[in-house]
Short mmCIF file of C-alpha atoms in Angstrom, two decimals:
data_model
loop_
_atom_site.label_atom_id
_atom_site.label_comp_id
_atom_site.label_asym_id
_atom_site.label_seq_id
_atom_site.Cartn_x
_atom_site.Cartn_y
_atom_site.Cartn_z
CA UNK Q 65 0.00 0.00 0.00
CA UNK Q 66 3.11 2.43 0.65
CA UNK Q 67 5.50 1.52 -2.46
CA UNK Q 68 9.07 3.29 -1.39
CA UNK Q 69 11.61 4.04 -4.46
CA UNK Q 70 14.77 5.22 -2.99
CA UNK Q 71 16.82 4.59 0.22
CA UNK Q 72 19.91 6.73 0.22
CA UNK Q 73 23.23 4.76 1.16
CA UNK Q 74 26.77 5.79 1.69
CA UNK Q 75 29.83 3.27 0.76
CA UNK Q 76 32.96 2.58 2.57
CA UNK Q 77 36.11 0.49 1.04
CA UNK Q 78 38.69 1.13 -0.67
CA UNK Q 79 38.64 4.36 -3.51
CA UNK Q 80 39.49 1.56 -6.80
CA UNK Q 81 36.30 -0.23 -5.42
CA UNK Q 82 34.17 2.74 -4.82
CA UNK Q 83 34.97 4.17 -8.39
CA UNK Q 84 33.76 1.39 -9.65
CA UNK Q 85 29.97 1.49 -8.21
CA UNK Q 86 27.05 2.92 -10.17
CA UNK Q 87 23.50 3.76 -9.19
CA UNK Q 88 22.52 1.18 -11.77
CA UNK Q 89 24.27 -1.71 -9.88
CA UNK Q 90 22.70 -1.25 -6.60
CA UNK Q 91 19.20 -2.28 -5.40
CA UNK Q 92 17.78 -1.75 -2.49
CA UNK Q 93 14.99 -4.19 -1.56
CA UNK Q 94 12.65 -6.21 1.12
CA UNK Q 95 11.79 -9.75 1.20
CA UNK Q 96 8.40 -10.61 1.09
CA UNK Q 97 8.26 -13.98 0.81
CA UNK Q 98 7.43 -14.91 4.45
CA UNK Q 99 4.22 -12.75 4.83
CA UNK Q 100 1.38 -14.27 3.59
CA UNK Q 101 -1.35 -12.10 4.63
CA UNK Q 102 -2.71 -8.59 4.96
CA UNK Q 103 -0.97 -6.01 7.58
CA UNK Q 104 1.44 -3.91 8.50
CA UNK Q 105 5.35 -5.43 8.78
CA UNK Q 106 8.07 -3.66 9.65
CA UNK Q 107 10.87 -5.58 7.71
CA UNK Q 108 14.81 -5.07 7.21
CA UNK Q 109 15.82 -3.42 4.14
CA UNK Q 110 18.41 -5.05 1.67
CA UNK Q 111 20.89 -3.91 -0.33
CA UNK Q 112 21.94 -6.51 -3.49
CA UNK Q 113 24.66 -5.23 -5.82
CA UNK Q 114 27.92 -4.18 -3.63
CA UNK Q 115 31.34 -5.54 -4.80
CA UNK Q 116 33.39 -7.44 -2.40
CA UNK Q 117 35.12 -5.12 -0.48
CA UNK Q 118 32.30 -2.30 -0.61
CA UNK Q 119 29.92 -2.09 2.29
CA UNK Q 120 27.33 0.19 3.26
CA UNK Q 121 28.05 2.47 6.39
CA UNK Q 122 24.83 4.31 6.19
CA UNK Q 123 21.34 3.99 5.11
CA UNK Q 124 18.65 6.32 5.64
CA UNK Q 125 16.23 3.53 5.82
CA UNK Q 126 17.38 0.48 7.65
CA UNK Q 127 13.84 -1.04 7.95
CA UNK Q 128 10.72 -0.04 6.47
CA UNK Q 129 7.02 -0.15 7.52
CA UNK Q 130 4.86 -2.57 4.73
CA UNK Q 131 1.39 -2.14 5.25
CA UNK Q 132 0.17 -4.90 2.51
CA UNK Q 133 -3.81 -5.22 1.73
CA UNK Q 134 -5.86 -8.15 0.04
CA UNK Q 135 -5.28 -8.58 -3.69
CA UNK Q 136 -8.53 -7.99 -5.52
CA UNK Q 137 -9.76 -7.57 -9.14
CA UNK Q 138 -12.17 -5.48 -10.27
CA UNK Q 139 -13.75 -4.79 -13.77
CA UNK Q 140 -14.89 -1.17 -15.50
CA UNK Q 141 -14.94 0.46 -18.47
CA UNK Q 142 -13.33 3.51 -19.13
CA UNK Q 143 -13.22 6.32 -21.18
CA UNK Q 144 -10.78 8.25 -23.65
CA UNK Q 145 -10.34 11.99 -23.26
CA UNK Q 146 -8.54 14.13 -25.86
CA UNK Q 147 -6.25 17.29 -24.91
CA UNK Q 148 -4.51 19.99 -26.63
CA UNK Q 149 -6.16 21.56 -30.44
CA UNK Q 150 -6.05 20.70 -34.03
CA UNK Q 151 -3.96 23.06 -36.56
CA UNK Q 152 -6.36 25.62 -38.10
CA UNK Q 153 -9.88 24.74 -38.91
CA UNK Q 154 -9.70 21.07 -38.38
CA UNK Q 155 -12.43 19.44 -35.92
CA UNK Q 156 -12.42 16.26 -34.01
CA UNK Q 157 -15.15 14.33 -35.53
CA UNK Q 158 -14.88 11.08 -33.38
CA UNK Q 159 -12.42 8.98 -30.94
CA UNK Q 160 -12.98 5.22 -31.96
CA UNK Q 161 -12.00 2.56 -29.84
CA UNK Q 162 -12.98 -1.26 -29.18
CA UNK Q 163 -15.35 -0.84 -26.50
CA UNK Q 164 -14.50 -3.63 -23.86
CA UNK Q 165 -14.67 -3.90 -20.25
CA UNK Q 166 -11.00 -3.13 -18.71
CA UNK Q 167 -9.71 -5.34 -15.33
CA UNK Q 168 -8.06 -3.41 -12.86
CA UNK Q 169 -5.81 -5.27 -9.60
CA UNK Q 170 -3.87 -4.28 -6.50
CA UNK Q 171 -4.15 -3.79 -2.82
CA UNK Q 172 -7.55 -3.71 -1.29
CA UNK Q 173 -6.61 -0.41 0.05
CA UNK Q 174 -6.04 0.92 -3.29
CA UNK Q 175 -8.37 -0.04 -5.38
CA UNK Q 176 -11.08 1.37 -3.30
CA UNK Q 177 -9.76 4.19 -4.17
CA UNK Q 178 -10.94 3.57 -7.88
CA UNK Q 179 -13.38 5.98 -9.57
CA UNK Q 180 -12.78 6.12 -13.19
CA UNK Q 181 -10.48 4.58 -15.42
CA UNK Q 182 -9.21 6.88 -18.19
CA UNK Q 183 -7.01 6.86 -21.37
CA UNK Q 184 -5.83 10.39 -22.98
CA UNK Q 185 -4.71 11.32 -26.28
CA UNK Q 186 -3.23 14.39 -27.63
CA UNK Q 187 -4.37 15.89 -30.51
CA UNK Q 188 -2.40 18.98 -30.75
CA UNK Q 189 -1.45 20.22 -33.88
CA UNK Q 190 -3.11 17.26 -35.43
CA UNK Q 191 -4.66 17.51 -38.72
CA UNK Q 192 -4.93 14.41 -40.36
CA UNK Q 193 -7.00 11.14 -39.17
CA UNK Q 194 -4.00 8.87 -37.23
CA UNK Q 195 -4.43 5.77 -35.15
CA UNK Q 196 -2.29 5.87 -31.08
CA UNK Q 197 -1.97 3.10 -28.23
CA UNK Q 198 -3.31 5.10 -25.23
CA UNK Q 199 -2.27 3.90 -21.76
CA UNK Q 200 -5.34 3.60 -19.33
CA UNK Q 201 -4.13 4.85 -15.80
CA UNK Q 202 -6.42 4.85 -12.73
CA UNK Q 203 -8.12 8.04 -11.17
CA UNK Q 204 -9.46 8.29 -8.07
CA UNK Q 205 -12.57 10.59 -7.26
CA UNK Q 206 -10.69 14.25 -7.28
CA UNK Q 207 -9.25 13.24 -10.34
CA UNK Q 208 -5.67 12.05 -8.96
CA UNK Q 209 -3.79 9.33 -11.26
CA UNK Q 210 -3.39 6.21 -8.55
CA UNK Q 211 -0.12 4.59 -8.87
CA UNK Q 212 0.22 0.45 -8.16
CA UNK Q 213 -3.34 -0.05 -10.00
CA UNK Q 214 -2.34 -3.12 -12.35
CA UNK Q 215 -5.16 -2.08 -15.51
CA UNK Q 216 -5.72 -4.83 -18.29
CA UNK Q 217 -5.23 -4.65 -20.93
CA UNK Q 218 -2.74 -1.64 -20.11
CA UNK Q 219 -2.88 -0.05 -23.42
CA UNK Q 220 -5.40 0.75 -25.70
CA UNK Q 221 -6.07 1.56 -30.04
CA UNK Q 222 -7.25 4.78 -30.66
CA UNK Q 223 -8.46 6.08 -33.74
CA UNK Q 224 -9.22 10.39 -33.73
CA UNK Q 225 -11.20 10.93 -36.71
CA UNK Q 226 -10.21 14.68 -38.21
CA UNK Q 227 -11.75 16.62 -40.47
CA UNK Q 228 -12.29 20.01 -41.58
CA UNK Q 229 -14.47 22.76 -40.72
CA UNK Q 230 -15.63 25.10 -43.05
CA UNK Q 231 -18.35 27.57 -43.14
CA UNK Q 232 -20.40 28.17 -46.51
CA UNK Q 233 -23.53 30.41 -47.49
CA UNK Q 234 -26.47 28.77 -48.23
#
């Protein structure tokens, strides 16, 4: 229910080990495998990644509260929303899509949180018909995208149907 990203460390050993450390070689993890139902944990964090020689001296997060929640499913539809404007006198005649109910998974906790599901495309500048694979995100009810919201399918076609507006005497 609380995903963390980042846990600052500091290294000690020697300076030709040091050099050789990146950001991209170092995780930082917990181990979940033991807990097999819904609460809060407070469980060491890990660190994978360190040459020999290299340990870590500091860490600004040696354990970390888990609060984990019940794993449900739920199923919606959802809607696509276009933003931005078409060049000059073009109009947005239609958005077509396959209309299909959408599954949508995570904690409990979160996906009560669910109001809408919702899929954007841009159209600015746009002024020919073009097809885009939107990516549904979550939303919940002051229109704030949820993170941790597994949607499927994740993506979805998108065809904006453009023409051209023009004004004649009759």
């Amino acid at each position: 229910d609380n995903p963390t990203n980042k846990v600052d460390i500091k290294l000690t050993g020697l300076a030709s080990q040091i050099n050789k450390v990146s950001k991209t070689d170092i995780s930082a993890y917990v181990d979940l495998n033991e807990i097999s139902k819904a609460g809060e944990y407070t469980i060491e964090v890990k660190i994978h990644g360190l040459p020999d020689g290299v340990t870590v001296s500091d860490i600004s997060s040696k354990y970390l509260l888990v609060k984990l929640g019940n794993y449900i499913t739920a199923d919606s539809k959802f809607d696509i929303e276009y933003t931005g404007k078409l060049l000059n006198s073009n109009v947005l005649l239609s958005l077509d899509y396959e209309d299909t109910n959408i599954t949508y998974s995570g904690s409990d906790n979160l996906i009560y949180n669910v109001a809408s599901i919702n899929g954007y495309i841009d159209i600015t500048n746009r002024s020919e018909t073009f097809t885009e694979s939107i990516k549904l995100h979550a939303y919940d009810h002051e229109g704030n995208k949820l993170d941790y919201i597994d949607i499927t399918p994740a993506s979805i076609d998108v065809t904006a149907i453009i023409g051209i507006y023009k004004a004649v005497n009759i």
